[in-house]
Coordinates of C-alpha atoms and ligand atoms in Angstrom, one line a residue:
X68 CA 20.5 -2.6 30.8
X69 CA 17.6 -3.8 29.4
X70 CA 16.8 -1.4 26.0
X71 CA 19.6 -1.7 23.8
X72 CA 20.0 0.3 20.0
X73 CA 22.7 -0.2 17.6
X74 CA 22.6 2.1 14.8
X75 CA 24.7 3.7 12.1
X76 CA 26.3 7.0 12.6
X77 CA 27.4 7.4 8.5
X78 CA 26.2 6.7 6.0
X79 CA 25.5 2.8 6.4
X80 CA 28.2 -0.3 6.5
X81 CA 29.8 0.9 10.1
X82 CA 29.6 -2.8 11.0
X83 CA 26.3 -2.3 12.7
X84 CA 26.5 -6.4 12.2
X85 CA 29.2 -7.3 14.3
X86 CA 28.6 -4.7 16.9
X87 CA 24.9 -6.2 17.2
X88 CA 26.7 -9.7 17.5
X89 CA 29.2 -8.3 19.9
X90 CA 26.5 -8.0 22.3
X91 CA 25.2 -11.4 21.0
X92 CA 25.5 -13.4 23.9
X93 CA 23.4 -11.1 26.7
X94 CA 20.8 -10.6 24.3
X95 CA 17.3 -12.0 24.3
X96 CA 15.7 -10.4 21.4
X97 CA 16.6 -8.5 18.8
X98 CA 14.8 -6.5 16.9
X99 CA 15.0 -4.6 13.7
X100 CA 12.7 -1.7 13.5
X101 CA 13.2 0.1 9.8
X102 CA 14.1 -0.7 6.6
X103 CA 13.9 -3.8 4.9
X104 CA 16.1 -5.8 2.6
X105 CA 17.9 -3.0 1.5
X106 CA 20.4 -3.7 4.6
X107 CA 23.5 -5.9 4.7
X108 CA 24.9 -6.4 7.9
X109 CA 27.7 -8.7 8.0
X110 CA 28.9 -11.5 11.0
X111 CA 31.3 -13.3 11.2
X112 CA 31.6 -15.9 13.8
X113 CA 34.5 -18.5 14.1
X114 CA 35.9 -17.6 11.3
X115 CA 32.4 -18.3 9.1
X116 CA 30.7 -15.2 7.2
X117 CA 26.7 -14.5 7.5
X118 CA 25.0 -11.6 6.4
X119 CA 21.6 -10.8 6.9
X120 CA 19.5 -8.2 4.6
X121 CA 15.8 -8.3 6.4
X122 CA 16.1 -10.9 9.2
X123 CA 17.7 -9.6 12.2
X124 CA 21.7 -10.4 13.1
X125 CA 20.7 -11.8 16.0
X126 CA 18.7 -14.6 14.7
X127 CA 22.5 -16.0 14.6
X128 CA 22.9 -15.7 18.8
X129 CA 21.7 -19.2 20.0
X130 CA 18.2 -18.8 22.2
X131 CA 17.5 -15.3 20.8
X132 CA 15.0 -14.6 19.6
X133 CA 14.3 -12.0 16.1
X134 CA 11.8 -9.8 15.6
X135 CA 10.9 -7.7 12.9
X136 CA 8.7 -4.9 14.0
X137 CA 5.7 -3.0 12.7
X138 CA 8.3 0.1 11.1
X139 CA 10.2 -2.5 8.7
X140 CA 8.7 -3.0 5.1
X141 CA 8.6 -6.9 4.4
X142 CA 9.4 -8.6 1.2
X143 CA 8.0 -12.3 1.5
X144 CA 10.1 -14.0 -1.4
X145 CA 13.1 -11.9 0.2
X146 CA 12.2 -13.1 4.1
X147 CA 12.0 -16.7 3.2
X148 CA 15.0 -17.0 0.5
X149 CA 17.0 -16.0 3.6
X150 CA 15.3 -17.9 6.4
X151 CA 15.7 -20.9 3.9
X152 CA 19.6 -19.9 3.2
X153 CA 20.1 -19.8 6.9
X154 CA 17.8 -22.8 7.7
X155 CA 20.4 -24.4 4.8
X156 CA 23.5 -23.8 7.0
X157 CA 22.0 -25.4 10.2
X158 CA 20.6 -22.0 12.0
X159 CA 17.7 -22.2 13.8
X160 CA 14.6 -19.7 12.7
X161 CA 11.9 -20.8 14.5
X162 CA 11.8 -17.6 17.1
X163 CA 11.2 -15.5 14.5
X164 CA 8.5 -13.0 14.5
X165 CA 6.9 -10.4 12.2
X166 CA 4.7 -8.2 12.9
X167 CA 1.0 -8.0 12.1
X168 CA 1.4 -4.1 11.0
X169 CA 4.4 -4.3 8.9
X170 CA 3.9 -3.3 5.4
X171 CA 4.5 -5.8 2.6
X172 CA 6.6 -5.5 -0.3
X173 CA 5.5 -6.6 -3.8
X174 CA 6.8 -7.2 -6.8
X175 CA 4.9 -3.8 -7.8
X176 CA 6.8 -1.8 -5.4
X177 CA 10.0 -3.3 -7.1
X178 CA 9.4 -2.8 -10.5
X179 CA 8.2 1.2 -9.6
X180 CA 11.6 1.7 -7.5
X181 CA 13.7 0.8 -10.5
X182 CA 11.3 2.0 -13.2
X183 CA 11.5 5.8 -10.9
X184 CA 15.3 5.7 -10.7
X185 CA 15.9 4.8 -14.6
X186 CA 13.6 8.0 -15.1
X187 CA 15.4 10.0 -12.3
X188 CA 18.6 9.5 -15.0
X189 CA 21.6 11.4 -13.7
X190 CA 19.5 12.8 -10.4
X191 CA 19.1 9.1 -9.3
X192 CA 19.2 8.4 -6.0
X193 CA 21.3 5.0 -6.5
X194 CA 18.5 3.0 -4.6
X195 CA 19.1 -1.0 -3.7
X196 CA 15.9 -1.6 -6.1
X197 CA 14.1 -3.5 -3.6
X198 CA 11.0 -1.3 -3.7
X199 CA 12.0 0.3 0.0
X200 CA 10.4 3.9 -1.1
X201 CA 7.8 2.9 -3.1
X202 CA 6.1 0.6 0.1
X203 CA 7.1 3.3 2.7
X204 CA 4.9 5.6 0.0
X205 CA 2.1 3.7 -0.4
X206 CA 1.9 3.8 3.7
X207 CA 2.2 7.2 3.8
X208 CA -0.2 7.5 0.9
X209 CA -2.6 4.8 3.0
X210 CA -2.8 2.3 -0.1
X211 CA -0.1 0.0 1.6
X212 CA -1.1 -3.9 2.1
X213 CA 0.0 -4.7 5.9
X214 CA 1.4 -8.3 7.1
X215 CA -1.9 -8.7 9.0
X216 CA -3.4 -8.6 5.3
X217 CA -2.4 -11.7 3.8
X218 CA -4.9 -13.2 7.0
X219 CA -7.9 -12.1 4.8
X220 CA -8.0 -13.2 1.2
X221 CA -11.0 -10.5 0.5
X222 CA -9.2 -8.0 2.4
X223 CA -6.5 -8.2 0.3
X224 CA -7.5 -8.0 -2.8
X225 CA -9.3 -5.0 -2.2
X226 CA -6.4 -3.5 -0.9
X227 CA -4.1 -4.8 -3.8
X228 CA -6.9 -3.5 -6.2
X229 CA -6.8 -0.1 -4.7
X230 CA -2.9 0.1 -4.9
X231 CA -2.6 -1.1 -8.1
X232 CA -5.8 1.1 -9.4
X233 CA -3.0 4.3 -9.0
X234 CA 0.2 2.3 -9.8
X235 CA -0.8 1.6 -13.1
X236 CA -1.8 4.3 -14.5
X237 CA 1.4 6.0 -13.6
X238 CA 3.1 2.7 -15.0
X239 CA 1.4 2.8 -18.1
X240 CA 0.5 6.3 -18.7
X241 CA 3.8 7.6 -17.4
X242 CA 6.3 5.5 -17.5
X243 CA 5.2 3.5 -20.8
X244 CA 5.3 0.1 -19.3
X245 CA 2.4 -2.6 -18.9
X246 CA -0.1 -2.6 -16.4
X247 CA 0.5 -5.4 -13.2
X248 CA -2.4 -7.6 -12.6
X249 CA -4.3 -7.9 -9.2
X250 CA -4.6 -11.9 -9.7
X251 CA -0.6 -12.4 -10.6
X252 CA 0.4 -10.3 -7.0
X253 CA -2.0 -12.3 -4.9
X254 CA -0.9 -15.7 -6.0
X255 CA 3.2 -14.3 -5.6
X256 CA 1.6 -13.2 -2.0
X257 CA -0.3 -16.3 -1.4
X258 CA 2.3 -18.5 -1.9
X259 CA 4.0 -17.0 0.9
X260 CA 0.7 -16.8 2.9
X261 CA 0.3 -19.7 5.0
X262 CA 4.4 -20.1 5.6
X263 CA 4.3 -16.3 7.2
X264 CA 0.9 -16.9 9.1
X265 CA 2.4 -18.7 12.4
X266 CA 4.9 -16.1 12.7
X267 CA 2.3 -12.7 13.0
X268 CA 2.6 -11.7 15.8
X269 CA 1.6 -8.0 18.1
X270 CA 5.4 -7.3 18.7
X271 CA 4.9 -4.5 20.7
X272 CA 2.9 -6.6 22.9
X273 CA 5.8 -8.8 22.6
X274 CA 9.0 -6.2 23.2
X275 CA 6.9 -4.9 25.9
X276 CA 6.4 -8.2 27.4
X277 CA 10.2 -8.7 27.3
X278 CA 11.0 -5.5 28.5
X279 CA 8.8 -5.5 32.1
X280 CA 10.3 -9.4 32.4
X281 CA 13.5 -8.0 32.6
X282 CA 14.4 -9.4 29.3
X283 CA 17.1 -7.8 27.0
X284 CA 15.8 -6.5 23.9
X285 CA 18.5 -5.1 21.2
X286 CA 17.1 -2.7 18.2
X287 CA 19.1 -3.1 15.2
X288 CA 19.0 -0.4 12.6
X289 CA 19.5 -0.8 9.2
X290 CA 21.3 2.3 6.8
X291 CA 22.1 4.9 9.4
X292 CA 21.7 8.6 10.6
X293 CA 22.9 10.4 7.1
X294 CA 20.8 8.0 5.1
X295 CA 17.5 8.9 7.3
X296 CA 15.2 10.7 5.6
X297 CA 14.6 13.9 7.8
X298 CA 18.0 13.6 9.2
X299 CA 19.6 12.8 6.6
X300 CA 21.3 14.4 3.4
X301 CA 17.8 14.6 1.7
X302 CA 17.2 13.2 -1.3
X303 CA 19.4 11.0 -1.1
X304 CA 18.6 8.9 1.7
X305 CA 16.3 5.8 2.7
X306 CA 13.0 6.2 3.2
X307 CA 12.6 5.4 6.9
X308 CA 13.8 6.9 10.2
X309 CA 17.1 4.7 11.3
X310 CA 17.8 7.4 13.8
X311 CA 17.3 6.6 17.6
X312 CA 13.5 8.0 17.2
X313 CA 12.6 5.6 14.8
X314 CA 12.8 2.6 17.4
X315 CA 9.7 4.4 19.3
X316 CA 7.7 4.7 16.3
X317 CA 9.0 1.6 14.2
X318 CA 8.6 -1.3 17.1
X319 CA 5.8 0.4 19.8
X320 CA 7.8 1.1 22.6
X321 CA 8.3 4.4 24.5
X322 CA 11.4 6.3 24.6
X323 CA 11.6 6.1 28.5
X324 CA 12.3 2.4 27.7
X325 CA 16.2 2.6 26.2
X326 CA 19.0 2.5 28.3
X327 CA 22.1 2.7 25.8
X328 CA 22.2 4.2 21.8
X329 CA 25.3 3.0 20.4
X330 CA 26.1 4.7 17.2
X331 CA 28.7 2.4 15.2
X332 CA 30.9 4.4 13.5
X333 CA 34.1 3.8 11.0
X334 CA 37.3 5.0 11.3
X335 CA 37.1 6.6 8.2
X336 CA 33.9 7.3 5.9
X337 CA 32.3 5.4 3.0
X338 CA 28.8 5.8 1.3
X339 CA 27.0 3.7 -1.6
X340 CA 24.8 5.5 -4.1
X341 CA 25.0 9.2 -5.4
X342 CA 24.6 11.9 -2.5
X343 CA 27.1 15.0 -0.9
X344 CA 30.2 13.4 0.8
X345 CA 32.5 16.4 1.9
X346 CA 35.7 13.8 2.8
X347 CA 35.3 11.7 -0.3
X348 CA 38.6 10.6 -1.5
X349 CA 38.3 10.4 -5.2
X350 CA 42.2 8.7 -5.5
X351 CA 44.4 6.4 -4.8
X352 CA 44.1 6.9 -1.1
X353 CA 40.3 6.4 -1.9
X354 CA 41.0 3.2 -3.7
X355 CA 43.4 1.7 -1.0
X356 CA 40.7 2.3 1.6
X357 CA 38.4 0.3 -0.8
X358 CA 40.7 -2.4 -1.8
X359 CA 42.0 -3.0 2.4
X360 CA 38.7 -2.1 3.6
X361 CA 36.8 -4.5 1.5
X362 CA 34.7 -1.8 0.8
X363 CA 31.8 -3.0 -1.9
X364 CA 28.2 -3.6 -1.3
X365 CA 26.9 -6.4 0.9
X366 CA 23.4 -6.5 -0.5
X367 CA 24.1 -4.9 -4.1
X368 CA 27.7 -5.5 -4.5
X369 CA 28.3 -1.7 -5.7
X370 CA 31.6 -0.6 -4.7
X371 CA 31.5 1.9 -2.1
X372 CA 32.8 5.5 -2.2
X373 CA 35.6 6.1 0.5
X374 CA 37.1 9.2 2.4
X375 CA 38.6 10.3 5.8
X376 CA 36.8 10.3 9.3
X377 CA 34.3 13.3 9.8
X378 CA 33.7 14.2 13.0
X379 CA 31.3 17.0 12.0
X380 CA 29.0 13.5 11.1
X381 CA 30.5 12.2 14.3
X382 CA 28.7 14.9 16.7
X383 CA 25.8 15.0 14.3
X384 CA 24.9 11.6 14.9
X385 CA 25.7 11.9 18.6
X386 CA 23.2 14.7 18.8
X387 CA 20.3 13.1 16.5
X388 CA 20.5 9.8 18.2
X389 CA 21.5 11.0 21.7
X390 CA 24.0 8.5 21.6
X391 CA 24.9 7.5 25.1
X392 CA 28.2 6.0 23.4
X393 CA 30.2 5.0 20.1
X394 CA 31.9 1.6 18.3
X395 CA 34.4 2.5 16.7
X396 CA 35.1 -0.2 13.8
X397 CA 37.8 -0.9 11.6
X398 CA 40.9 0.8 12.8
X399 CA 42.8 -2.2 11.5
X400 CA 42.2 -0.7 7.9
X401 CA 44.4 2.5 8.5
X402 CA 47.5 0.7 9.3
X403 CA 48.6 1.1 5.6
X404 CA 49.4 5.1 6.6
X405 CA 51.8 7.4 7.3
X406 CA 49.3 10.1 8.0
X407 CA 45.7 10.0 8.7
X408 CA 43.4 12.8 8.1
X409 CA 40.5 13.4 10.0
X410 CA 37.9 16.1 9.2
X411 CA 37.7 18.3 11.8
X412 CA 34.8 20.9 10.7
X413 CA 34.1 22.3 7.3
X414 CA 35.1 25.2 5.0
X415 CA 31.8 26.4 3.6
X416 CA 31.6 29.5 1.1
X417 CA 34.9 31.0 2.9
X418 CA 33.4 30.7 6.4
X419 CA 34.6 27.9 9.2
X420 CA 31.8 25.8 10.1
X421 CA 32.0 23.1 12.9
X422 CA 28.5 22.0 13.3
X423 CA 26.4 20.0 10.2
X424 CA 25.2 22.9 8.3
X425 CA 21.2 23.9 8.3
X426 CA 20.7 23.4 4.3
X427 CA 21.3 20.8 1.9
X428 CA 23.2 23.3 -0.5
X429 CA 25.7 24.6 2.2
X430 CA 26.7 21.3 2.6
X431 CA 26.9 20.4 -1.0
X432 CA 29.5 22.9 -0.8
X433 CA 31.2 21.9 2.3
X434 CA 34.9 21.2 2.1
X435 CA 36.7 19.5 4.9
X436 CA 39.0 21.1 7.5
X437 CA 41.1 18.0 8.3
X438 CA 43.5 17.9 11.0
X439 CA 46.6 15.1 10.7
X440 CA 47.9 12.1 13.2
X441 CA 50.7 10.2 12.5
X442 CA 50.1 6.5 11.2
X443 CA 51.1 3.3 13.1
X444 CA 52.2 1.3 10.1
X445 CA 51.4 -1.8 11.5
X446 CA 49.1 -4.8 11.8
X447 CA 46.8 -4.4 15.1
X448 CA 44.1 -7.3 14.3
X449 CA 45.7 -9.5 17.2
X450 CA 45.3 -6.5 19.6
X451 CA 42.7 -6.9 22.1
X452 CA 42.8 -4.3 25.1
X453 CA 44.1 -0.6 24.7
X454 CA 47.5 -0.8 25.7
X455 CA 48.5 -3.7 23.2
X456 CA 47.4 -0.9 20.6
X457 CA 50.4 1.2 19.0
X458 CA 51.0 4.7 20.8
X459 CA 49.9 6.3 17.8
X460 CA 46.8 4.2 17.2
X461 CA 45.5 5.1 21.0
X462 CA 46.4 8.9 20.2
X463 CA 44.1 8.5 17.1
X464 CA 41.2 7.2 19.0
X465 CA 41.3 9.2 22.1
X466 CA 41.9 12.5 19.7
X467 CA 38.7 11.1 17.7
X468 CA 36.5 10.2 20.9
X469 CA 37.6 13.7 21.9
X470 CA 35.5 15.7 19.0
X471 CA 33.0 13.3 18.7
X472 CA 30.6 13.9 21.0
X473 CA 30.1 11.0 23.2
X474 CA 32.3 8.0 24.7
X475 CA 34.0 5.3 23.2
X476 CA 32.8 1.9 24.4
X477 CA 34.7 -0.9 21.9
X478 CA 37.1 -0.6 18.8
X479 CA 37.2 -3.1 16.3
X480 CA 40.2 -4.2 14.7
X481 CA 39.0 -7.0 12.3
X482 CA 35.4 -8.4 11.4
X483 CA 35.8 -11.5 13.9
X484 CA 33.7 -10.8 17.2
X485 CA 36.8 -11.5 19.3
X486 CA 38.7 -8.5 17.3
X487 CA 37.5 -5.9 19.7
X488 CA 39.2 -3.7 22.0
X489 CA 36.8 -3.3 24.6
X490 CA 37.4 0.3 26.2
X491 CA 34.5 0.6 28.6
Ligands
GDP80 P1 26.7 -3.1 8.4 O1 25.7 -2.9 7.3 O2 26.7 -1.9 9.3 O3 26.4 -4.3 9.3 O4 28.1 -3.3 7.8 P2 28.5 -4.3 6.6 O5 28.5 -5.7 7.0 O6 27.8 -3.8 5.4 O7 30.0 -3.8 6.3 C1 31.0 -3.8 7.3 C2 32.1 -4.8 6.9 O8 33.2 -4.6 7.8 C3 31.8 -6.2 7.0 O9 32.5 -6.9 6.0 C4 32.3 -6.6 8.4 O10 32.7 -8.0 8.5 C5 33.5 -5.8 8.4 N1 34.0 -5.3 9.8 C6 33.2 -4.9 10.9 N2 34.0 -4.5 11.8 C7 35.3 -4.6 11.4 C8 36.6 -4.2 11.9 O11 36.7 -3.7 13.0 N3 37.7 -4.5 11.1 C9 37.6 -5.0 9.9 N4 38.7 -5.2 9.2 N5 36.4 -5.3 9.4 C10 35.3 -5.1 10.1
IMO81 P1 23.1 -1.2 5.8 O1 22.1 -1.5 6.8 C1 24.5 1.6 2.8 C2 21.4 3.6 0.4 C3 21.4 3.2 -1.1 C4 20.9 4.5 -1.6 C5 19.9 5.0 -0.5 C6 18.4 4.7 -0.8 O2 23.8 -2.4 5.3 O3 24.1 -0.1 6.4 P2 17.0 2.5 -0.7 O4 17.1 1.2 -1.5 O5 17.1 2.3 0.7 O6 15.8 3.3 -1.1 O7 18.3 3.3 -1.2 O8 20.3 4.4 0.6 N1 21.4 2.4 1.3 C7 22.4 1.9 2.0 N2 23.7 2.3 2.0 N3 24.1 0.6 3.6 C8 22.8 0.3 3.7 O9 22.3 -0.6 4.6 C9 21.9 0.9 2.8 N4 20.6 0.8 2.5 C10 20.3 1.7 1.6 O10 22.6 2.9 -1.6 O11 21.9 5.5 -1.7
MG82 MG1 25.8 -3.1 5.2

């Protein structure tokens, strides 16, 4: 199975991190296709904790090789503060690769995605602040500077000139702050210039190398299907396609080329920044699920808002992504229960609705039909095949991969790579 994608079926934090390191070993290249360093995908291997924000999780897997693809918006100072931190703790970075037609992040970009959100006040979209939107913007909007840029110091600042020309006049005429000057983001972008040079590469070329070699190429998403923004619950989303079609478009590969979409998915919900969350708990069972879950940001530190499973998200995602299967993660969290609700379809304006409503405002006002299964009360993080799970732990997942829309291939009962319950 050469063409692998791990994605997020929530609303980000599934564990997208561990399942991509779950597959660690058979993996040749990994690749990460959207988003930038707005991500925080956690690993934890013998016992030691990594996280990754830009770089790929598989730049951890001995011999494989990282690759971050055209669709991903690249933050220099970001992409070599973590290749140094790793670097720092003995892992090798040499493989990696960036593409020559990623779009760079500058400190512009930064300064407009948290100047926008202080003057978005309560309609805020709760953004990392890393500049994500503004760069996937300026591409849109053809003003963006590209990787390939930083190859051509007169290239570049014309093209910085000409993205800064509109930046600040809305900087100073709008937002009342000072104007950003062309020669201060070249020499933040030249210091990074001839460190980043001997890692450009064409990755398509390279993926699709890999890919007619036989090779085994994983796509990594970052956020997840809720947070993408035409699948997502618009506004308030990212601004790049994690969904399955975004690995086409985002790393130069045709869709005949993937073999499995995993879509990792909690066993219960959580979502960081302001947005409609029908299961949202907003008490103490929310809090336990944050305090035992360890829910708060990996990348911003924000604590995360919690709630019950929703398989109405569940078969969404299986549907967006065509998901040929599911991970299932932390089921070792819900031991603490006596009952577990799971959202089974939604209540919206007096009408039962078991499909992800067509508007934004119907599901503003969705309220969750849940459906209860008995707790197991019990500590399964030693468990590792189905039968050592409780009885009422296997009802819970069977019952889940039952309205979720697609097969269950591994449950996770704690963050080490070996505290998986492989199903499939
Ligand atoms: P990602 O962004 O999707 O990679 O997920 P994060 O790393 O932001 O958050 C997931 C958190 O859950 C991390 O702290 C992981 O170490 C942890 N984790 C992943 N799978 C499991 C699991 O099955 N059980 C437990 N207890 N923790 C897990
Ligand atoms: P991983 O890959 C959870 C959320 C932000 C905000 C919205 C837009 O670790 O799952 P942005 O900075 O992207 O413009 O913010 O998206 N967000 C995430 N939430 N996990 C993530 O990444 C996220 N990346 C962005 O909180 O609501
Ligand atoms: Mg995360």
């Amino acid at each position: 199975m050469p063409a692998i994608v791990v994605l997020g079926a929530q609303w980000g934090d599934e564990g997208k991190g561990k399942a991509t390191d779950l597959l660690g070993s058979s993996i040749d290249y990994c690749v990460r296709y959207q988003g930038g360093n707005n991500a925080g995908h956690t690993i934890v291997i013998n016992g030691e904790k990594f996280a990754t924000h830009l770089l790929p999780s598989g730049i951890l897997t001995p011999g494989c090789t990282p690759v971050i693809a055209n669709g991903v918006v690249v933050d220099p100072a970001a992409l070599f503060r973590e290749v140094d931190g790793l670097q720092e703790r003995g892992v090798d970075t040499s493989r990696l690769v960036v593409s020559a037609n990623a779009h760079l992040i500058t400190s512009y970009h930064t300064t407009v995605d948290k100047v926008t959100e202080r003057f978005l006040g309560k309609n805020q979209i709760g953004t990392t602040g890393r500049g994500i939107g503004p760069t996937y913007a300026d591409k849109i909007n053809r003003i963006g500077v590209r990787v390939a840029d930083i190859l051509d110091e007169k290239i570049l600042r014309q093209k910085v000139e000409a993205a800064l020309d509109q930046k600040n006049h809305l900087l100073v005429k709008v937002y009342n702050r000072r104007a950003i000057e062309v020669d201060a983001v070249l020499e933040e972008l030249g210091e990074y210039a001839d460190r980043l040079k001997p890692m450009i590469a064409d990755t398509s070329l390279v993926i699709n190398r890999a890919l007619d070699d036989d090779r085994t190429v994983l796509f990594e998403g970052a956020q997840a299907t809720m947070l993408d923004v035409d699948h997502g619950t618009y506004p308030f989303v990212t601004s790049s396609n994690p969904t399955a079609g975004g690995v086409c478009a985002g790393a130069g590969i045709g869709p005949t080329r993937i073999n499995r979409i995993i879509g990792v998915i909690k066993a219960y919900t959580t979502r960081v920044g302001s947005g409609p969350f029908p299961t949202e708990l907003l008490d103490e069972d929310g809090e336990r699920l944050r305090e035992i879950g360890g829910e708060y940001g990996v990348t911003t530190g924000r604590n995360r808002r919690c709630g019950w499973y929703d398989a109405v998200i569940a078969r969404y995602a299986a549907r967006v992504n065509g998901l040929t299967e599911f991970c299932l993660t932390k089921l070792d969290i819900l031991g603490a229960w006596d009952r577990i609700p799971v959202c089974v379809g939604y209540e919206i304006d007096g009408e039962r609705v078991d499909e992800m409503p067509m508007t934004q405002s119907e599901f503003h006002h969705a309220k969750p039909i849940y459906e209860f299964f008995e707790g197991w009360n019990e500590d399964i993080s030693g468990c590792r095949s189905f039968g050592d799970l409780p009885k009422n732990a296997q009802t819970y997942v069977r019952a889940l991969e039952e309205m979720s829309g697609a097969p269950f291939w591994a449950v996770g009962v704690g963050p080490g790579r070996e505290q998986t319950v492989i199903l499939r």
